[in-house]
Coordinates of C-alpha atoms in Angstrom, one line a residue:
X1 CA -9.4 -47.3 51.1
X2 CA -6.5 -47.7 48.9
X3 CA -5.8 -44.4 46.7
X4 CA -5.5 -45.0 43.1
X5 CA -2.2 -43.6 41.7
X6 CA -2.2 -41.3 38.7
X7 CA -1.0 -42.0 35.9
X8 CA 2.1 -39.8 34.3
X9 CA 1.0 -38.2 31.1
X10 CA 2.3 -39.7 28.2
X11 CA 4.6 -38.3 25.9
X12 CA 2.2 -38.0 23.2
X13 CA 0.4 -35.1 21.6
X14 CA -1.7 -34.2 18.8
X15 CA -1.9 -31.1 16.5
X16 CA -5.5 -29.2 16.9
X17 CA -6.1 -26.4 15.0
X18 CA -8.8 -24.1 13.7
X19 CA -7.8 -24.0 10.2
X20 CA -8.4 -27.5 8.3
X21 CA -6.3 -29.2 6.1
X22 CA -6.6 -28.6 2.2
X23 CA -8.2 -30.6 -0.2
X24 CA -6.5 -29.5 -3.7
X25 CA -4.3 -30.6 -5.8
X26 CA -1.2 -28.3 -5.8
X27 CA -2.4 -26.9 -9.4
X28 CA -5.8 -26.1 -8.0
X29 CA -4.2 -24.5 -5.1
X30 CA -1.8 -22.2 -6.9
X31 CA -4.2 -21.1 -9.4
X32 CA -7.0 -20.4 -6.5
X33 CA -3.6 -18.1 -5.0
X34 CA -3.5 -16.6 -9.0
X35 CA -6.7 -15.4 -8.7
X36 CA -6.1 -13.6 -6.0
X37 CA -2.4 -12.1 -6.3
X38 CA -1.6 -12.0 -10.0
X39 CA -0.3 -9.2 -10.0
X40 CA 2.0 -9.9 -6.9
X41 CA 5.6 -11.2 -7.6
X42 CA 6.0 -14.4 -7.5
X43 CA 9.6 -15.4 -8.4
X44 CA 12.8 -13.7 -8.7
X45 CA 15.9 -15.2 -9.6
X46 CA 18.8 -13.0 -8.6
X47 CA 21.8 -14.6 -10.8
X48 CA 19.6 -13.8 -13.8
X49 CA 17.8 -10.8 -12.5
X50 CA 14.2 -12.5 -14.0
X51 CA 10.7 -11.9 -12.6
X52 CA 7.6 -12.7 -12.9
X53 CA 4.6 -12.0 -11.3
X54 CA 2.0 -15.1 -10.4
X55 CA -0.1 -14.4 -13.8
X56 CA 3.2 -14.7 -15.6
X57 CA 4.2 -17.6 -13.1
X58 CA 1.4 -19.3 -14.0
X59 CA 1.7 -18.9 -18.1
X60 CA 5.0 -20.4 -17.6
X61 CA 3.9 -23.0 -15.6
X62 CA 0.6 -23.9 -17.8
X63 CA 3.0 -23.8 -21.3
X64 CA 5.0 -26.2 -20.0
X65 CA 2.6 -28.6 -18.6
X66 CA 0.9 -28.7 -22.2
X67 CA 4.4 -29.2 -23.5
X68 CA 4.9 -32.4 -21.6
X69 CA 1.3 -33.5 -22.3
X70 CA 2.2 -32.8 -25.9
X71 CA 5.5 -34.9 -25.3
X72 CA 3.8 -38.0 -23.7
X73 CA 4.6 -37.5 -20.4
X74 CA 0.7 -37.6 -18.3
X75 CA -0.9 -38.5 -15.0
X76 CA 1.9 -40.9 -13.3
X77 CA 4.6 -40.8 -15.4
X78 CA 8.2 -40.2 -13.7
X79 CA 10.1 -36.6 -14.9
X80 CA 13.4 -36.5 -13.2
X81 CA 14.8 -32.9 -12.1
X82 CA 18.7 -32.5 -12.2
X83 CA 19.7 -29.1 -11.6
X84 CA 20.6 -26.2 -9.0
X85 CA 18.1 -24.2 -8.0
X86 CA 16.5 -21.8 -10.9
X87 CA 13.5 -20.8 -12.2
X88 CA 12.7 -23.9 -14.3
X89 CA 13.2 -26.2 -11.9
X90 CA 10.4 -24.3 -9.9
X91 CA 8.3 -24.1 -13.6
X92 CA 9.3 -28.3 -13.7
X93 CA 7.8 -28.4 -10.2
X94 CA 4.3 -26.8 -10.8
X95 CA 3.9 -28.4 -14.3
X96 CA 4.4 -32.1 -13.4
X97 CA 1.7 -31.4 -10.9
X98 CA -0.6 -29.9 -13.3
X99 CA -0.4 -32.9 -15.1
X100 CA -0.4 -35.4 -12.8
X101 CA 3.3 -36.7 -13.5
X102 CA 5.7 -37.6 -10.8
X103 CA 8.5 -35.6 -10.1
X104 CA 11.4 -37.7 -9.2
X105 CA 14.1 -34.8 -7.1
X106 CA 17.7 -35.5 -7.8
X107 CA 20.6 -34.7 -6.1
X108 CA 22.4 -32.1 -7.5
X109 CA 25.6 -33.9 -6.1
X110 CA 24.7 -36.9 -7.9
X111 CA 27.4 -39.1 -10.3
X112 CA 26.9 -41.2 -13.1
X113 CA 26.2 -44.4 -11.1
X114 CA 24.5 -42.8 -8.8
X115 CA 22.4 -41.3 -11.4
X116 CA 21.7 -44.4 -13.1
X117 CA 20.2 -46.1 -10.0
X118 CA 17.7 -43.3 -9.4
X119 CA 16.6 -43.4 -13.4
X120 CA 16.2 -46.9 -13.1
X121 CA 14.8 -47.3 -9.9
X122 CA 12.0 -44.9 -10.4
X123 CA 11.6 -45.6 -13.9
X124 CA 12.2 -42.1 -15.5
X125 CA 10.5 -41.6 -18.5
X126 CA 12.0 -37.9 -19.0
X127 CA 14.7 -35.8 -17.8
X128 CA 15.2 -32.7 -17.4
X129 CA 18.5 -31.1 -16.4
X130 CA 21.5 -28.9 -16.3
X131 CA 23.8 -29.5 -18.9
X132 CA 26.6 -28.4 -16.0
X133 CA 26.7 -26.7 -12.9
X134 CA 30.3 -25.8 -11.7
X135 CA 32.7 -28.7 -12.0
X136 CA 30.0 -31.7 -12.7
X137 CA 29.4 -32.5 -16.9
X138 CA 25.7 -33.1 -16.3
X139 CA 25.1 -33.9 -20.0
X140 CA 28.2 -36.0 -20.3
X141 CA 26.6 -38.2 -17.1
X142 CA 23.4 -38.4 -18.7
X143 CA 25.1 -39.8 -21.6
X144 CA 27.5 -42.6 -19.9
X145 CA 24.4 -43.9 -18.3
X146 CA 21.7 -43.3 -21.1
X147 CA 21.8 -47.0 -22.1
X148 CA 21.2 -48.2 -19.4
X149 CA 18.0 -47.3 -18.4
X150 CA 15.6 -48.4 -20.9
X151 CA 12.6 -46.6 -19.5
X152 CA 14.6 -43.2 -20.2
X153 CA 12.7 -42.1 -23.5
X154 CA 13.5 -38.0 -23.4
X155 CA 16.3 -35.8 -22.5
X156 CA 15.3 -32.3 -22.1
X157 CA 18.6 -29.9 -21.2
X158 CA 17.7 -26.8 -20.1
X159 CA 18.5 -24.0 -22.0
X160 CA 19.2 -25.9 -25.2
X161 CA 17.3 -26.4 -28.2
X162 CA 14.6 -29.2 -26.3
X163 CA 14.2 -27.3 -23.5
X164 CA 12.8 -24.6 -26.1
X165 CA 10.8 -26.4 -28.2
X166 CA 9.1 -27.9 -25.4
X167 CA 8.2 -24.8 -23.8
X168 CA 7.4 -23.2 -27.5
X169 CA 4.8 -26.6 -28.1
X170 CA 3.2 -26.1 -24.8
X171 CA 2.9 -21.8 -25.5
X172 CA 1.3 -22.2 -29.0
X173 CA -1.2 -24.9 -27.5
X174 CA -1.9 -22.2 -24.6
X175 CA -3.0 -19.9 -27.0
X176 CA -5.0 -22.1 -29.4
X177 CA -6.3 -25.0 -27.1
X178 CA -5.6 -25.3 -23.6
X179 CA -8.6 -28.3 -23.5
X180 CA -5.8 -31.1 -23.1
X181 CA -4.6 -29.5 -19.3
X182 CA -8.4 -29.0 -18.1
X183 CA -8.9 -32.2 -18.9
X184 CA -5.9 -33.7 -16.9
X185 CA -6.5 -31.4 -14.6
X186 CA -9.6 -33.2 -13.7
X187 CA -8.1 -36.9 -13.4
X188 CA -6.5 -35.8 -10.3
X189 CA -6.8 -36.6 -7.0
X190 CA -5.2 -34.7 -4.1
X191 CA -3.9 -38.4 -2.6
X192 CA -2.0 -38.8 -5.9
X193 CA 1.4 -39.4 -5.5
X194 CA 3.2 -36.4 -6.9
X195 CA 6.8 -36.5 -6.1
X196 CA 9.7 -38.7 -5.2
X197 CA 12.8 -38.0 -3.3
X198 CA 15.7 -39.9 -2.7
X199 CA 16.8 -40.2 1.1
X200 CA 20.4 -39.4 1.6
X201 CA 21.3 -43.0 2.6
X202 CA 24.4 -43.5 4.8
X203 CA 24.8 -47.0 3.8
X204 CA 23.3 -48.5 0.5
X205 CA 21.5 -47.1 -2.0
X206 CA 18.9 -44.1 -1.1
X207 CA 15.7 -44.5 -0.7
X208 CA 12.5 -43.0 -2.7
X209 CA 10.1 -41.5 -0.5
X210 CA 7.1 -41.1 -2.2
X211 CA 4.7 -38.1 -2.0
X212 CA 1.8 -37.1 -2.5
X213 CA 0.1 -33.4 -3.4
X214 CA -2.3 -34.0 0.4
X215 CA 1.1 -34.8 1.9
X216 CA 3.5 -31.7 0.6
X217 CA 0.6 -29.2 -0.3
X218 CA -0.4 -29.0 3.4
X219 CA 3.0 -29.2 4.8
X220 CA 3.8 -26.5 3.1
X221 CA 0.8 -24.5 3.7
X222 CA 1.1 -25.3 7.4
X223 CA 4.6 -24.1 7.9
X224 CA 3.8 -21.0 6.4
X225 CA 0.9 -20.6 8.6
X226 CA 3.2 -20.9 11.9
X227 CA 5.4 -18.3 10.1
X228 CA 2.4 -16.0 9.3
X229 CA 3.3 -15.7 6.0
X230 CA 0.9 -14.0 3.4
X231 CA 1.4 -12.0 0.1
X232 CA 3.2 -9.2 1.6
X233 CA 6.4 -12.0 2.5
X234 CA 9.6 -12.3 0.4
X235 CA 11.0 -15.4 1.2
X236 CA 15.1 -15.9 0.4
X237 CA 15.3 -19.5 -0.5
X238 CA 19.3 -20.7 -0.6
X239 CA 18.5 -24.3 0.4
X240 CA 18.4 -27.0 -2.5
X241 CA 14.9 -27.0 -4.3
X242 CA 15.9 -30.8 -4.7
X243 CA 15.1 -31.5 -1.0
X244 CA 12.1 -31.0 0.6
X245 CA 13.4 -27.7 2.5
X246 CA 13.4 -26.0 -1.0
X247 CA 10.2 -26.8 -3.0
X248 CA 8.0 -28.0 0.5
X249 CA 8.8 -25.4 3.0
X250 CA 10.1 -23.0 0.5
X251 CA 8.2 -22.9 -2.6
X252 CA 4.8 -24.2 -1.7
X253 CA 4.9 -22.1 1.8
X254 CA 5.2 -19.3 -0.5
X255 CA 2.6 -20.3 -3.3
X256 CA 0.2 -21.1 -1.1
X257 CA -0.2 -17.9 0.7
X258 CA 0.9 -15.6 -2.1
X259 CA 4.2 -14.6 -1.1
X260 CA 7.1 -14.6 -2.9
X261 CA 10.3 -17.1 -3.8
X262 CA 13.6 -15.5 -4.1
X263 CA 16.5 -17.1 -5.3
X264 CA 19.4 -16.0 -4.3
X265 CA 22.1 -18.3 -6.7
X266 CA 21.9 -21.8 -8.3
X267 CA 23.7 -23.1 -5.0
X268 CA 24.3 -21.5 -1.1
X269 CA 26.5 -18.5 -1.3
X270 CA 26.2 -16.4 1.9
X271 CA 27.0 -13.0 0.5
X272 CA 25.0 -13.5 -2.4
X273 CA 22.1 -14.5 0.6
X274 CA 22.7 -11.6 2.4
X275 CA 22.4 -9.3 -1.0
X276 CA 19.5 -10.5 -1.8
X277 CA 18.0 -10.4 1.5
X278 CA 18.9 -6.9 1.4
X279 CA 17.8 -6.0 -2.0
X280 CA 14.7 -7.6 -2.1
X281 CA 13.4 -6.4 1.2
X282 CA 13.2 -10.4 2.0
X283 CA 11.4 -11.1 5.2
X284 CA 12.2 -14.6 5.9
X285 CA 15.5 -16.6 5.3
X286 CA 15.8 -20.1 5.6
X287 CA 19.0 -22.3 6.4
X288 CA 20.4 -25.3 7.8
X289 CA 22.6 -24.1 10.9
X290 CA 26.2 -24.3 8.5
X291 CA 24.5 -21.8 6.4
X292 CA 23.8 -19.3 9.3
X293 CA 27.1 -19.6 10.5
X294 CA 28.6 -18.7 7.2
X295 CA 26.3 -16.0 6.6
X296 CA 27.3 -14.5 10.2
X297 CA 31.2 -14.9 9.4
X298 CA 30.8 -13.1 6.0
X299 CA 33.0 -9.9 5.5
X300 CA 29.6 -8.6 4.3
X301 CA 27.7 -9.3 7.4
X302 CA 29.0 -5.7 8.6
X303 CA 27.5 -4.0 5.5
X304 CA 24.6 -5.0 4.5
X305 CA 21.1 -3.6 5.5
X306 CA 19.0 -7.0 7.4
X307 CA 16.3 -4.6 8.3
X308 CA 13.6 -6.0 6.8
X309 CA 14.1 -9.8 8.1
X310 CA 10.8 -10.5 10.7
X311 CA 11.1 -14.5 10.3
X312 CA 12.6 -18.0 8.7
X313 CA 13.2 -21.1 9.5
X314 CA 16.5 -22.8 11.2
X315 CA 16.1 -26.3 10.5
X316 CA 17.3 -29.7 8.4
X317 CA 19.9 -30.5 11.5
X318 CA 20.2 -30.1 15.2
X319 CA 20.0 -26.2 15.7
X320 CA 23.2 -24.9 18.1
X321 CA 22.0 -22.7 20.8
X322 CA 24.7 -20.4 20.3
X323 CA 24.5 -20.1 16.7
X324 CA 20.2 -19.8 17.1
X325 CA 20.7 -16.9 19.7
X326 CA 23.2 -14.9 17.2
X327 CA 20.5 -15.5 14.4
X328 CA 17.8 -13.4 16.4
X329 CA 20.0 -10.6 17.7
X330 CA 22.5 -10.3 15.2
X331 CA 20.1 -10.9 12.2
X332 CA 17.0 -9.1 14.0
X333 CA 15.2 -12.6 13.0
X334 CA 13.5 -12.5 16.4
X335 CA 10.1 -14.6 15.3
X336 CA 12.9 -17.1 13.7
X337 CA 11.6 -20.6 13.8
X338 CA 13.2 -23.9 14.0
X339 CA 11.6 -27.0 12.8
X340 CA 12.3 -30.8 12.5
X341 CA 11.0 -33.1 10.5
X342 CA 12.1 -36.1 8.0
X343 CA 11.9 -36.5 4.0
X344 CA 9.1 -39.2 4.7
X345 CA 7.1 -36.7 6.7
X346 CA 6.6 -34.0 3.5
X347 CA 9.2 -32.8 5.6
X348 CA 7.8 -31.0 9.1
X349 CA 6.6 -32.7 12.2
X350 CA 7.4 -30.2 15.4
X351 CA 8.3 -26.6 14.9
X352 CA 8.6 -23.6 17.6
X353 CA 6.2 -20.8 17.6
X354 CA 6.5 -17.1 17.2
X355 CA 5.4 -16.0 20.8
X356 CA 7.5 -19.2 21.9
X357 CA 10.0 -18.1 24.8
X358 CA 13.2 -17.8 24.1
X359 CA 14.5 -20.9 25.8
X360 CA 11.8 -22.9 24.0
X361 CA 12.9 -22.0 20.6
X362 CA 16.6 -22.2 21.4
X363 CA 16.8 -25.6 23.4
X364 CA 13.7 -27.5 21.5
X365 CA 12.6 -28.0 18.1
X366 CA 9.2 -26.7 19.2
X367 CA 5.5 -28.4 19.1
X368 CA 3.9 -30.9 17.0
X369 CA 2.2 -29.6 13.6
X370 CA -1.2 -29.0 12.9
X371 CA -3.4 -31.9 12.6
X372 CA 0.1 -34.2 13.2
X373 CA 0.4 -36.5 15.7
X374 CA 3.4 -37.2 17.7
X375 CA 4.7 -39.9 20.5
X376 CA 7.8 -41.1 22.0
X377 CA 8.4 -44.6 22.4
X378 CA 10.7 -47.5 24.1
X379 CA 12.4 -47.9 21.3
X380 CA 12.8 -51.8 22.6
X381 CA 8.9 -52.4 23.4
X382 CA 7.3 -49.9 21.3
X383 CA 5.3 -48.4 24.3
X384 CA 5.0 -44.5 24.8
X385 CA 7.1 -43.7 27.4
X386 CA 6.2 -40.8 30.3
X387 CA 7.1 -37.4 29.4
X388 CA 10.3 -36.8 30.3
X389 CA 12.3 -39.7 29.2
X390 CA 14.2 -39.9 26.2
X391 CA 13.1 -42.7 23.4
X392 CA 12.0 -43.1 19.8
X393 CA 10.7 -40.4 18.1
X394 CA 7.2 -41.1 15.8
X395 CA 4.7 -39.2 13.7
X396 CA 1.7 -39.8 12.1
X397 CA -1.5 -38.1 10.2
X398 CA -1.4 -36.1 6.8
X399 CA 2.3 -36.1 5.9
X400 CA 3.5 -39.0 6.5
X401 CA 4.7 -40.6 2.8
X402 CA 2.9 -42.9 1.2
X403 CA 5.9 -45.1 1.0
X404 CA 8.8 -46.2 -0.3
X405 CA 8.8 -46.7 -4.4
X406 CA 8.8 -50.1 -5.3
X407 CA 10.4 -51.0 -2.1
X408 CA 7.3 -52.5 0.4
X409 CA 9.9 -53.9 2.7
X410 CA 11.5 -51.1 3.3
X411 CA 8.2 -49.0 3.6
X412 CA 7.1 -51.6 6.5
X413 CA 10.4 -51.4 8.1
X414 CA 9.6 -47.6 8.7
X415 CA 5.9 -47.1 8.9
X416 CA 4.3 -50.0 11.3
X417 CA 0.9 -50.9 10.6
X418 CA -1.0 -47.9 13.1
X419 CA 1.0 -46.1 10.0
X420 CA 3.5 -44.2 13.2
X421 CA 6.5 -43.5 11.1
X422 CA 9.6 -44.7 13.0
X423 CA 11.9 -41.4 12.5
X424 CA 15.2 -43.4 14.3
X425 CA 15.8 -39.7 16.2
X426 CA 15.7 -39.9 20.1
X427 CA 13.6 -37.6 21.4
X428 CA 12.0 -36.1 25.0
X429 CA 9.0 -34.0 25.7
X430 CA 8.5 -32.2 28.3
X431 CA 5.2 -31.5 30.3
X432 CA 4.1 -28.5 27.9
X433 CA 4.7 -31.2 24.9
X434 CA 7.8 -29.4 23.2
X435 CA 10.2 -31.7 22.2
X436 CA 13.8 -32.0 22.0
X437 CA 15.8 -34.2 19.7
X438 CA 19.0 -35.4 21.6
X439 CA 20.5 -37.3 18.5
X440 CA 19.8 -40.3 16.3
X441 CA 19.5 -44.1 18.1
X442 CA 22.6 -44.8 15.8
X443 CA 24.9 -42.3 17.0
X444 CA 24.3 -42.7 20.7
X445 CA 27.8 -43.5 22.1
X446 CA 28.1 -46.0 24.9
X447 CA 30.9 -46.1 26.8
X448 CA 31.6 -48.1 29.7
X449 CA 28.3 -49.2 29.8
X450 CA 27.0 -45.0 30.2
X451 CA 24.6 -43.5 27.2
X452 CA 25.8 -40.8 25.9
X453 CA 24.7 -38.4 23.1
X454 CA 26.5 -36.4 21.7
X455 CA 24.3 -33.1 21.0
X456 CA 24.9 -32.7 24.5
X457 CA 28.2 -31.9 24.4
X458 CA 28.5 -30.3 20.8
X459 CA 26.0 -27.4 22.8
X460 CA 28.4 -27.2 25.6
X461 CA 31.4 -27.1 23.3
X462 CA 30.1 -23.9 21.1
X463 CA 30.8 -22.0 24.6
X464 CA 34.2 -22.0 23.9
X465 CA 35.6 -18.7 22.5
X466 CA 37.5 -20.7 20.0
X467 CA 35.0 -23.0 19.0
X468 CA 33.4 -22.3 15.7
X469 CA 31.5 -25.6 15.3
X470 CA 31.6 -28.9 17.1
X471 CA 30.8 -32.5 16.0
X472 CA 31.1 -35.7 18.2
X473 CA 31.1 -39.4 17.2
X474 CA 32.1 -42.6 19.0
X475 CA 35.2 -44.4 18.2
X476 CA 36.3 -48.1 19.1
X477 CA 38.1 -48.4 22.5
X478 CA 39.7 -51.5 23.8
X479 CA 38.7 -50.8 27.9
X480 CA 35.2 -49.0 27.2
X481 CA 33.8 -49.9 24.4
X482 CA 33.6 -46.5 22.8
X483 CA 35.6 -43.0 23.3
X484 CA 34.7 -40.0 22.4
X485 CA 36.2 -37.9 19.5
X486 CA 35.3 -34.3 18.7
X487 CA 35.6 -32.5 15.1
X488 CA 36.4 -28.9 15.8
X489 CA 36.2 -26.0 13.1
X490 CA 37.9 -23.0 14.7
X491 CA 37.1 -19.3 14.6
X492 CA 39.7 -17.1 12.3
X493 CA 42.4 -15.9 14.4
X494 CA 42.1 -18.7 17.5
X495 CA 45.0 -20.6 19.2
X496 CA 45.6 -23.7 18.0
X497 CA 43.3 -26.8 20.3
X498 CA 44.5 -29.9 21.3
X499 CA 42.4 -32.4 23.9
X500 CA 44.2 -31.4 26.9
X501 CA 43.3 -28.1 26.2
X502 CA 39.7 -28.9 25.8
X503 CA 39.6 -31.1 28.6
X504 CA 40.5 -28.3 30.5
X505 CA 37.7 -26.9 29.0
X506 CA 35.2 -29.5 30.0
X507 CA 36.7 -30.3 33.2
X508 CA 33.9 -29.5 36.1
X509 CA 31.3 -28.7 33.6
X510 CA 31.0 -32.0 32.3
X511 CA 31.2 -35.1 33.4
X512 CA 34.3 -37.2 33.2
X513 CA 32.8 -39.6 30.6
X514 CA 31.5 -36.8 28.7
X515 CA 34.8 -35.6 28.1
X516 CA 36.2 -36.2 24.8
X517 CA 39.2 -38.0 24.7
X518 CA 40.3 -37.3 21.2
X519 CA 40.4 -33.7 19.2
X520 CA 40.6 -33.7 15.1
X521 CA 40.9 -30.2 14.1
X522 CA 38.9 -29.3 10.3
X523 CA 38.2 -26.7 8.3
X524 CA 35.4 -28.1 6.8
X525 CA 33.2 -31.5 8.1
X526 CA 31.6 -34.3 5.5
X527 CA 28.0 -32.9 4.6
X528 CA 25.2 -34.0 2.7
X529 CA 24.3 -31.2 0.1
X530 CA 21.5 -30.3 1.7
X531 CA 24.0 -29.7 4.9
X532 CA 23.5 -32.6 6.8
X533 CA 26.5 -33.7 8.4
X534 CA 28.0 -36.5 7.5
X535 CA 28.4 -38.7 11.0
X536 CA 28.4 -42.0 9.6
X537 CA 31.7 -40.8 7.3
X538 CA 33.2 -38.6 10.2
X539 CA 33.8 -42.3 12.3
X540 CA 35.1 -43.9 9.7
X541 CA 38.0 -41.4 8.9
X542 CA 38.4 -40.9 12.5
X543 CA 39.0 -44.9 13.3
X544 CA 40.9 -44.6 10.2
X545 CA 43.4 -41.4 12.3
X546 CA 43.5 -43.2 15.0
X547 CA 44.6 -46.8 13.6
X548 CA 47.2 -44.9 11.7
X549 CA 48.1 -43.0 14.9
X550 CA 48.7 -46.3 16.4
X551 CA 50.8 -47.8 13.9
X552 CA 53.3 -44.5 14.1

């Protein structure tokens, strides 16, 4: 008799967990956490040095809600937010959800024209902004662009004159008749779509992923749950409150379970991180990996008291091993937790565990969610390919958006009709289901016919003593098709790098197509402002270095 092969166990896995998902609406849910912790801090903003506890959290939040029902704005209306992160944006946040209204998150980097697409595209009824913030005329932008975007009605600047009358309408209605916000209040639906934010295209215009309070609500609630957060946390917040690291995994981890947001400037400053971290007793910071390394090359590194740090999160790009290990000794973040995830997912798919081994949270970007599925796929036939081979990585369940706005094309382009969203990363999990993200499909290099991606050798180049960070990109090449070039930021004090020297380096530790053939030394690489870097833009300038090279 013929034995009947088993099969190998798919690269697939799902998210079971004891505690289920939330049905509220995010107002519900931070009024239910009200209830229970009023008198708990719930937001500090260092710059200013305001507080306020959840009871006065929520007076704020509840004033301003009636405000913009008094103004028009109700259940499905657009507000646009353009501002660093401060306390109103987090009051904005909270009282667009109270009301039902869709909070459309704008880039804080933004220009006029990029400004005018997103007002137009999402059809903003009211914004509310900055009038500056460092070197960028927010009020000036809004008025170049004003005219063209017919569905703009109000312009709210915060800190002036409308920001205080809209605030003082929604305080005197508080006191007299809050009927108007129970009423809205009870039009919602958790399913809702609540919030919009704007993809940080590479090519084109961005797109809206659209949100709902189900999708971002839990997310948030469920990241928090993997950092055992509860209302004894203090949680430093330097990431943009415009992305979904910010107000997801940030503010609603924190509202959700009673802990508390701390601000520590309107944009990332790593000694103004680390005082507040120290100050504040925080016990969890959050970064992308740039911010980490700045905080750990800070002249006030040395001095400041960490103590208190038990957790955070490490996430928003690929997490260096080096960098990850330094995090946890140097910064005594030993339950630190790295997680991955897209702005369509609400933004967390996979993240590591607290009793996770060491190599598990350093080398992979941990397990799928609760109640999330997640597979790997041929990214050519779509099928789910054995554990241990690289392919597409996809998720599905709670958080994945409810599309694109206005743009159904788009929407199918990413989300196929099982509703798996396509996240475009390559991706392999092993036999215990953790998963590691090797790079996007669209940077893999080929060269000479052999795949090659790059994360690969960025992690092998930030063992060089010299090496402060490392990015790698393909360029054009006439024999194979693609060469390698490396960006290198390098450590104060270090010798000077060229490519001989590094492929010295590499020489017997990698292989010889592995190797870079090109070095571009840089202070500084092309990032997104939520700290994303920039690959797409890195080729470009380096074909651009290299065509010039070849003309001299």
């Amino acid at each position: 008799m013929t034995g009947i092969a088993t099969p190998a166990l798919p690269s697939y896995d799902s998210g079971a967990w004891d505690v289920p998902l939330l049905g509220d609406t995010i107002g519900d849910n931070l009024d239910r956490t009200v209830a229970r912790h009023g008198d708990r801090d719930a937001l500090v903003e260092r710059a200013t040095g305001r507080r306020w506890t959840y009871s006065e959290f929520a007076a704020e939040v509840d004033a301003l809600a009636l405000g913009l029902l008094r103004a028009g704005i109700g259940k499905g209306d657009r507000v646009g937010i353009w501002a660093p992160n401060c306390a109103e944006w987090t009051f904005v946040q909270y009282a667009t959800a109270k009301v039902g209204a869709v909070l459309v998150n704008i880039n804080p980097a933004y220009r006029s024209h990029e400004l005018q697409y997103v007002l137009a595209q999402a059809g903003i009824r009211m914004l509310i902004s900055a009038p500056e913030f460092k070197t960028s005329d927010y009020a000036a932008m809004i008025g170049e662009v004003r005219g063209e975007c017919p569905d703009l009605e109000q312009v709210v600047l915060i800190g002036r004159s409308e920001w205080d009358e809209l605030g003082a309408a929604g305080r005197a209605a508080l006191e007299t008749d809050r009927s108007p916000l129970d009423a809205a209040r009870k039009g919602l639906s958790p399913d809702d779509a609540i919030n919009i934010q704007y993809t940080s295209g590479t090519t084109g215009f961005p797109k809206g992923a659209t949100l709902s309070h189900h999708n971002i609500l839990n997310n948030g609630f469920f990241v928090g749950e993997l950092c055992h957060y509860t209302e004894q946390d203090k949680v430093c917040i330097p990431v943009p409150f415009y992305h979904c690291f910010g107000m997801v995994m940030g503010n609603l981890a924190c509202t959700s379970h009673g802990a508390t947001m701390v601000i520590p400037a309107p944009a990332f400053d790593p000694a103004a991180t680390l005082a507040a971290v120290a100050e504040e007793r925080c016990t969890s910071l959050y970064g992308v990996p740039t911010m980490f390394i700045a905080e750990l090359a800070d002249p006030l590194f040395e001095t400041v008291d960490l103590s208190s740090l038990r957790t955070g999160i490490m996430a928003g790009s690929p997490c260096p091993v080096e960098v990850m290990k330094q995090v946890m000794e140097r910064m005594g973040m030993a339950e630190v937790s790295i997680c991955y995830g897209m702005t369509e997912t609400s933004p967390v798919s996979l993240q590591t565990r607290s009793d996770d081994t060491i190599e598990q949270r350093v080398s992979t970007v941990g397990r799928v969610g609760p109640h999330i599925e997640v597979k790997i796929v041929d990214p050519a036939t779509g099928l789910t390919v054995p554990r241990g081979e690289p392919g597409e990585l996809c998720t599905r369940g709670y958080s994945v958006m409810l599309g694109y706005w206005e743009q159904a094309e788009k929407t199918a382009e990413a989300i196929d009709a099982a509703r798996w969203m396509h996240t475009g990363d390559i991706g392999v999990m092993d036999s215990a289901g953790y998963v590691s993200v090797t790079g996007r499909i669209k940077d893999m290099v080929i060269r000479g016919g052999e795949n090659i991606y790059p994360r690969e050798i960025e992690e092998f180049l930030y063992t060089h003593p010299d090496i402060l960070d490392a990015q790698v990109v393909g360029v054009p090449d006439a024999k194979y098709g693609e060469e390698l070039m490396v960006w290198v930021r390098l450590r104060e004090g270090a010798d000077a790098l060229d490519a001989d020297a590094l492929r010295e380096f590499c020489t017997g530790k990698l292989a010889h197509y592995k190797i870079p053939r090109y070095v571009h030394i840089v202070d500084e690489f092309p990032m997104t402002v939520t700290g994303k870097i920039r690959k797409v833009e890195m080729r470009e300038v380096s074909v651009a270095l290299l065509e010039e090279a070849d003309r001299t």
